[in-house]
PDB file of C-alpha atoms in Angstrom:
ATOM      1  CA  MET A   1       0.000   0.000   0.000  1.00  0.00           C
ATOM      2  CA  ILE A   2       1.115   3.574  -0.731  1.00  0.00           C
ATOM      3  CA  LYS A   3       0.318   6.559   1.498  1.00  0.00           C
ATOM      4  CA  ALA A   4       0.388  10.086   0.072  1.00  0.00           C
ATOM      5  CA  ASN A   5       0.797  13.008   2.503  1.00  0.00           C
ATOM      6  CA  ILE A   6      -0.757  15.998   0.711  1.00  0.00           C
ATOM      7  CA  ARG A   7      -0.258  19.571   1.970  1.00  0.00           C
ATOM      8  CA  ILE A   8      -2.690  22.179   0.641  1.00  0.00           C
ATOM      9  CA  SER A   9      -1.988  25.819   1.504  1.00  0.00           C
ATOM     10  CA  LEU A  10      -3.242  29.209   0.447  1.00  0.00           C
ATOM     11  CA  LYS A  11      -1.079  30.928  -2.183  1.00  0.00           C
ATOM     12  CA  LYS A  12       1.153  33.795  -0.972  1.00  0.00           C
ATOM     13  CA  GLY A  13      -0.818  37.036  -1.041  1.00  0.00           C
ATOM     14  CA  VAL A  14      -4.208  35.369  -0.504  1.00  0.00           C
ATOM     15  CA  LEU A  15      -5.830  36.701   2.692  1.00  0.00           C
ATOM     16  CA  ASP A  16      -6.125  34.072   5.455  1.00  0.00           C
ATOM     17  CA  PRO A  17      -8.829  35.267   7.896  1.00  0.00           C
ATOM     18  CA  GLN A  18      -8.616  32.034   9.902  1.00  0.00           C
ATOM     19  CA  GLY A  19      -4.871  32.456  10.273  1.00  0.00           C
ATOM     20  CA  GLN A  20      -5.315  36.112  11.260  1.00  0.00           C
ATOM     21  CA  ALA A  21      -7.812  35.132  13.970  1.00  0.00           C
ATOM     22  CA  VAL A  22      -5.407  32.542  15.427  1.00  0.00           C
ATOM     23  CA  LYS A  23      -2.526  35.038  15.246  1.00  0.00           C
ATOM     24  CA  ASN A  24      -4.526  37.656  17.160  1.00  0.00           C
ATOM     25  CA  SER A  25      -5.504  35.101  19.826  1.00  0.00           C
ATOM     26  CA  LEU A  26      -1.883  33.998  20.246  1.00  0.00           C
ATOM     27  CA  LYS A  27      -0.678  37.593  20.505  1.00  0.00           C
ATOM     28  CA  GLY A  28      -3.441  38.222  23.041  1.00  0.00           C
ATOM     29  CA  LEU A  29      -2.090  35.309  25.098  1.00  0.00           C
ATOM     30  CA  GLY A  30       1.363  36.914  24.965  1.00  0.00           C
ATOM     31  CA  TYR A  31       3.059  34.679  22.391  1.00  0.00           C
ATOM     32  CA  ASP A  32       5.617  36.324  20.078  1.00  0.00           C
ATOM     33  CA  VAL A  33       4.211  35.171  16.709  1.00  0.00           C
ATOM     34  CA  GLU A  34       4.574  37.226  13.524  1.00  0.00           C
ATOM     35  CA  ASP A  35       2.262  35.344  11.170  1.00  0.00           C
ATOM     36  CA  VAL A  36      -0.019  32.284  11.053  1.00  0.00           C
ATOM     37  CA  ARG A  37      -1.172  30.515   7.865  1.00  0.00           C
ATOM     38  CA  ILE A  38      -3.653  27.645   8.050  1.00  0.00           C
ATOM     39  CA  GLY A  39      -3.998  24.891   5.411  1.00  0.00           C
ATOM     40  CA  LYS A  40      -5.099  21.285   5.043  1.00  0.00           C
ATOM     41  CA  HIS A  41      -3.151  18.078   5.461  1.00  0.00           C
ATOM     42  CA  ILE A  42      -4.695  15.064   3.719  1.00  0.00           C
ATOM     43  CA  GLU A  43      -3.442  11.476   3.990  1.00  0.00           C
ATOM     44  CA  VAL A  44      -4.609   9.278   1.102  1.00  0.00           C
ATOM     45  CA  SER A  45      -3.976   5.519   1.156  1.00  0.00           C
ATOM     46  CA  ILE A  46      -3.797   3.994  -2.339  1.00  0.00           C
ATOM     47  CA  GLY A  47      -3.954   0.262  -3.106  1.00  0.00           C
ATOM     48  CA  GLY A  48      -1.049  -1.673  -4.707  1.00  0.00           C
ATOM     49  CA  ASP A  49       2.601  -0.619  -4.867  1.00  0.00           C
ATOM     50  CA  ASP A  50       2.864   0.962  -8.344  1.00  0.00           C
ATOM     51  CA  ILE A  51       4.424   4.306  -7.424  1.00  0.00           C
ATOM     52  CA  ASP A  52       3.971   5.842 -10.900  1.00  0.00           C
ATOM     53  CA  ARG A  53       0.273   5.026 -10.944  1.00  0.00           C
ATOM     54  CA  ALA A  54      -0.065   6.385  -7.385  1.00  0.00           C
ATOM     55  CA  ASN A  55       1.659   9.621  -8.428  1.00  0.00           C
ATOM     56  CA  ASP A  56      -0.795  10.009 -11.341  1.00  0.00           C
ATOM     57  CA  THR A  57      -3.725   9.308  -8.988  1.00  0.00           C
ATOM     58  CA  VAL A  58      -2.575  11.879  -6.407  1.00  0.00           C
ATOM     59  CA  ARG A  59      -2.002  14.595  -9.015  1.00  0.00           C
ATOM     60  CA  ALA A  60      -5.401  13.902 -10.610  1.00  0.00           C
ATOM     61  CA  ILE A  61      -7.377  13.949  -7.313  1.00  0.00           C
ATOM     62  CA  CYS A  62      -5.583  17.141  -6.219  1.00  0.00           C
ATOM     63  CA  GLU A  63      -6.173  18.967  -9.480  1.00  0.00           C
ATOM     64  CA  LYS A  64      -9.754  17.716  -9.998  1.00  0.00           C
ATOM     65  CA  LEU A  65     -11.203  17.629  -6.485  1.00  0.00           C
ATOM     66  CA  LEU A  66      -9.095  18.653  -3.491  1.00  0.00           C
ATOM     67  CA  VAL A  67      -7.315  21.870  -4.545  1.00  0.00           C
ATOM     68  CA  ASN A  68      -8.801  25.195  -5.679  1.00  0.00           C
ATOM     69  CA  PRO A  69      -6.101  26.312  -8.174  1.00  0.00           C
ATOM     70  CA  VAL A  70      -7.197  29.954  -8.025  1.00  0.00           C
ATOM     71  CA  ILE A  71      -6.225  30.432  -4.360  1.00  0.00           C
ATOM     72  CA  GLU A  72      -4.466  27.218  -3.292  1.00  0.00           C
ATOM     73  CA  GLU A  73      -1.228  25.333  -4.050  1.00  0.00           C
ATOM     74  CA  TYR A  74      -0.261  21.813  -3.021  1.00  0.00           C
ATOM     75  CA  SER A  75       2.731  19.580  -2.396  1.00  0.00           C
ATOM     76  CA  TYR A  76       2.929  15.926  -1.405  1.00  0.00           C
ATOM     77  CA  ASP A  77       5.245  13.098  -0.504  1.00  0.00           C
ATOM     78  CA  MET A  78       4.774   9.321  -0.722  1.00  0.00           C
ATOM     79  CA  GLU A  79       5.364   6.482   1.750  1.00  0.00           C
ATOM     80  CA  VAL A  80       5.386   2.886   0.479  1.00  0.00           C
ATOM     81  CA  SER A  81       4.413   0.355   3.171  1.00  0.00           C
ATOM     82  CA  ARG A  82       4.916  -3.425   2.582  1.00  0.00           C
TER      83      ARG A  82
ATOM     84  CA  MET B   1      12.898  34.478  11.791  1.00  0.00           C
ATOM     85  CA  ILE B   2      11.809  30.890  12.517  1.00  0.00           C
ATOM     86  CA  LYS B   3       8.934  29.113  10.747  1.00  0.00           C
ATOM     87  CA  ALA B   4       7.223  26.138  12.379  1.00  0.00           C
ATOM     88  CA  ASN B   5       5.302  23.717  10.139  1.00  0.00           C
ATOM     89  CA  ILE B   6       2.723  22.095  12.437  1.00  0.00           C
ATOM     90  CA  ARG B   7       0.741  19.020  11.369  1.00  0.00           C
ATOM     91  CA  ILE B   8      -2.408  18.269  13.398  1.00  0.00           C
ATOM     92  CA  SER B   9      -4.193  14.983  12.662  1.00  0.00           C
ATOM     93  CA  LEU B  10      -6.935  12.911  14.216  1.00  0.00           C
ATOM     94  CA  LYS B  11      -5.682  10.077  16.422  1.00  0.00           C
ATOM     95  CA  LYS B  12      -5.910   6.523  14.974  1.00  0.00           C
ATOM     96  CA  GLY B  13      -9.339   5.076  15.695  1.00  0.00           C
ATOM     97  CA  VAL B  14     -11.094   8.457  15.802  1.00  0.00           C
ATOM     98  CA  LEU B  15     -13.836   8.568  13.144  1.00  0.00           C
ATOM     99  CA  ASP B  16     -13.116  11.063  10.329  1.00  0.00           C
ATOM    100  CA  PRO B  17     -16.470  11.883   8.645  1.00  0.00           C
ATOM    101  CA  GLN B  18     -14.843  14.499   6.403  1.00  0.00           C
ATOM    102  CA  GLY B  19     -12.259  11.967   5.250  1.00  0.00           C
ATOM    103  CA  GLN B  20     -14.985   9.373   4.644  1.00  0.00           C
ATOM    104  CA  ALA B  21     -16.942  11.831   2.495  1.00  0.00           C
ATOM    105  CA  VAL B  22     -13.870  12.615   0.369  1.00  0.00           C
ATOM    106  CA  LYS B  23     -13.055   8.888   0.085  1.00  0.00           C
ATOM    107  CA  ASN B  24     -16.577   8.098  -1.156  1.00  0.00           C
ATOM    108  CA  SER B  25     -16.421  10.936  -3.719  1.00  0.00           C
ATOM    109  CA  LEU B  26     -13.049   9.720  -5.009  1.00  0.00           C
ATOM    110  CA  LYS B  27     -14.301   6.132  -5.268  1.00  0.00           C
ATOM    111  CA  GLY B  28     -17.373   7.437  -7.079  1.00  0.00           C
ATOM    112  CA  LEU B  29     -15.060   9.144  -9.582  1.00  0.00           C
ATOM    113  CA  GLY B  30     -13.297   5.815 -10.106  1.00  0.00           C
ATOM    114  CA  TYR B  31     -10.080   6.409  -8.138  1.00  0.00           C
ATOM    115  CA  ASP B  32      -8.553   3.404  -6.328  1.00  0.00           C
ATOM    116  CA  VAL B  33      -8.223   4.913  -2.825  1.00  0.00           C
ATOM    117  CA  GLU B  34      -8.446   2.816   0.335  1.00  0.00           C
ATOM    118  CA  ASP B  35      -8.634   5.525   3.013  1.00  0.00           C
ATOM    119  CA  VAL B  36      -8.573   9.327   3.396  1.00  0.00           C
ATOM    120  CA  ARG B  37      -7.722  11.186   6.634  1.00  0.00           C
ATOM    121  CA  ILE B  38      -8.001  14.975   6.791  1.00  0.00           C
ATOM    122  CA  GLY B  39      -6.071  17.186   9.241  1.00  0.00           C
ATOM    123  CA  LYS B  40      -4.718  20.709   9.579  1.00  0.00           C
ATOM    124  CA  HIS B  41      -1.411  22.188   8.504  1.00  0.00           C
ATOM    125  CA  ILE B  42      -0.448  25.404  10.313  1.00  0.00           C
ATOM    126  CA  GLU B  43       2.565  27.579   9.513  1.00  0.00           C
ATOM    127  CA  VAL B  44       3.586  29.810  12.421  1.00  0.00           C
ATOM    128  CA  SER B  45       6.289  32.472  11.945  1.00  0.00           C
ATOM    129  CA  ILE B  46       8.094  33.339  15.195  1.00  0.00           C
ATOM    130  CA  GLY B  47      10.339  36.384  15.684  1.00  0.00           C
ATOM    131  CA  GLY B  48      14.065  36.119  16.477  1.00  0.00           C
ATOM    132  CA  ASP B  49      16.355  33.109  15.922  1.00  0.00           C
ATOM    133  CA  ASP B  50      16.371  31.445  19.364  1.00  0.00           C
ATOM    134  CA  ILE B  51      15.414  27.898  18.365  1.00  0.00           C
ATOM    135  CA  ASP B  52      14.933  26.663  21.945  1.00  0.00           C
ATOM    136  CA  ARG B  53      12.540  29.492  22.745  1.00  0.00           C
ATOM    137  CA  ALA B  54      10.702  28.858  19.466  1.00  0.00           C
ATOM    138  CA  ASN B  55      10.358  25.157  20.338  1.00  0.00           C
ATOM    139  CA  ASP B  56       8.875  26.070  23.739  1.00  0.00           C
ATOM    140  CA  THR B  57       6.488  28.527  22.047  1.00  0.00           C
ATOM    141  CA  VAL B  58       5.292  25.982  19.470  1.00  0.00           C
ATOM    142  CA  ARG B  59       4.724  23.258  22.075  1.00  0.00           C
ATOM    143  CA  ALA B  60       2.837  25.697  24.306  1.00  0.00           C
ATOM    144  CA  ILE B  61       0.555  27.055  21.553  1.00  0.00           C
ATOM    145  CA  CYS B  62      -0.180  23.523  20.316  1.00  0.00           C
ATOM    146  CA  GLU B  63      -0.983  22.168  23.758  1.00  0.00           C
ATOM    147  CA  LYS B  64      -2.923  25.230  24.963  1.00  0.00           C
ATOM    148  CA  LEU B  65      -4.769  26.416  21.869  1.00  0.00           C
ATOM    149  CA  LEU B  66      -4.404  24.583  18.554  1.00  0.00           C
ATOM    150  CA  VAL B  67      -4.672  20.862  19.418  1.00  0.00           C
ATOM    151  CA  ASN B  68      -7.527  18.983  21.105  1.00  0.00           C
ATOM    152  CA  PRO B  69      -5.540  16.322  23.017  1.00  0.00           C
ATOM    153  CA  VAL B  70      -8.581  14.045  23.384  1.00  0.00           C
ATOM    154  CA  ILE B  71      -8.909  13.346  19.647  1.00  0.00           C
ATOM    155  CA  GLU B  72      -5.881  14.966  17.979  1.00  0.00           C
ATOM    156  CA  GLU B  73      -2.101  14.532  17.861  1.00  0.00           C
ATOM    157  CA  TYR B  74       0.516  16.854  16.390  1.00  0.00           C
ATOM    158  CA  SER B  75       4.014  16.928  14.959  1.00  0.00           C
ATOM    159  CA  TYR B  76       6.102  19.829  13.679  1.00  0.00           C
ATOM    160  CA  ASP B  77       9.367  20.811  12.072  1.00  0.00           C
ATOM    161  CA  MET B  78      11.264  24.113  12.129  1.00  0.00           C
ATOM    162  CA  GLU B  79      12.853  26.236   9.390  1.00  0.00           C
ATOM    163  CA  VAL B  80      15.262  29.007  10.358  1.00  0.00           C
ATOM    164  CA  SER B  81      15.405  31.819   7.762  1.00  0.00           C
ATOM    165  CA  ARG B  82      18.098  34.577   7.973  1.00  0.00           C
TER     166      ARG B  82
END
């Protein structure tokens, strides 16, 4: 089985109201933070051990379903488990 | 400046309805996925370059504000930028 760890984050320059809210709370609690950006982390387990096919699957599901290309970008890494 | 990349995911065994919904959609689109788990990815920029202090800050903000210890676990890595 192959596990893909997908990281989806807002593109630089896109406003992150959720991140701003967390930043303000942390500053209010006295923590010295300069910025907070919040994104998604998605683990997808794919059957078989064909890494090329798994790469194609991950790119397709990111570009067709999971990622909004207008405001988001993604990166991923793969773990093969026997 | 120091940037912490924090990964917050549901503990094993905790039901992930959001992940189940994405899995069912992907299967419906014909993709061979076995499981999908959805978590958060949070980038926190911390002032200064004192890595020990930054580590203490990240652990404190995770344990006091960002992570629900009953159902979630977290991991993080640090990037120091000059």
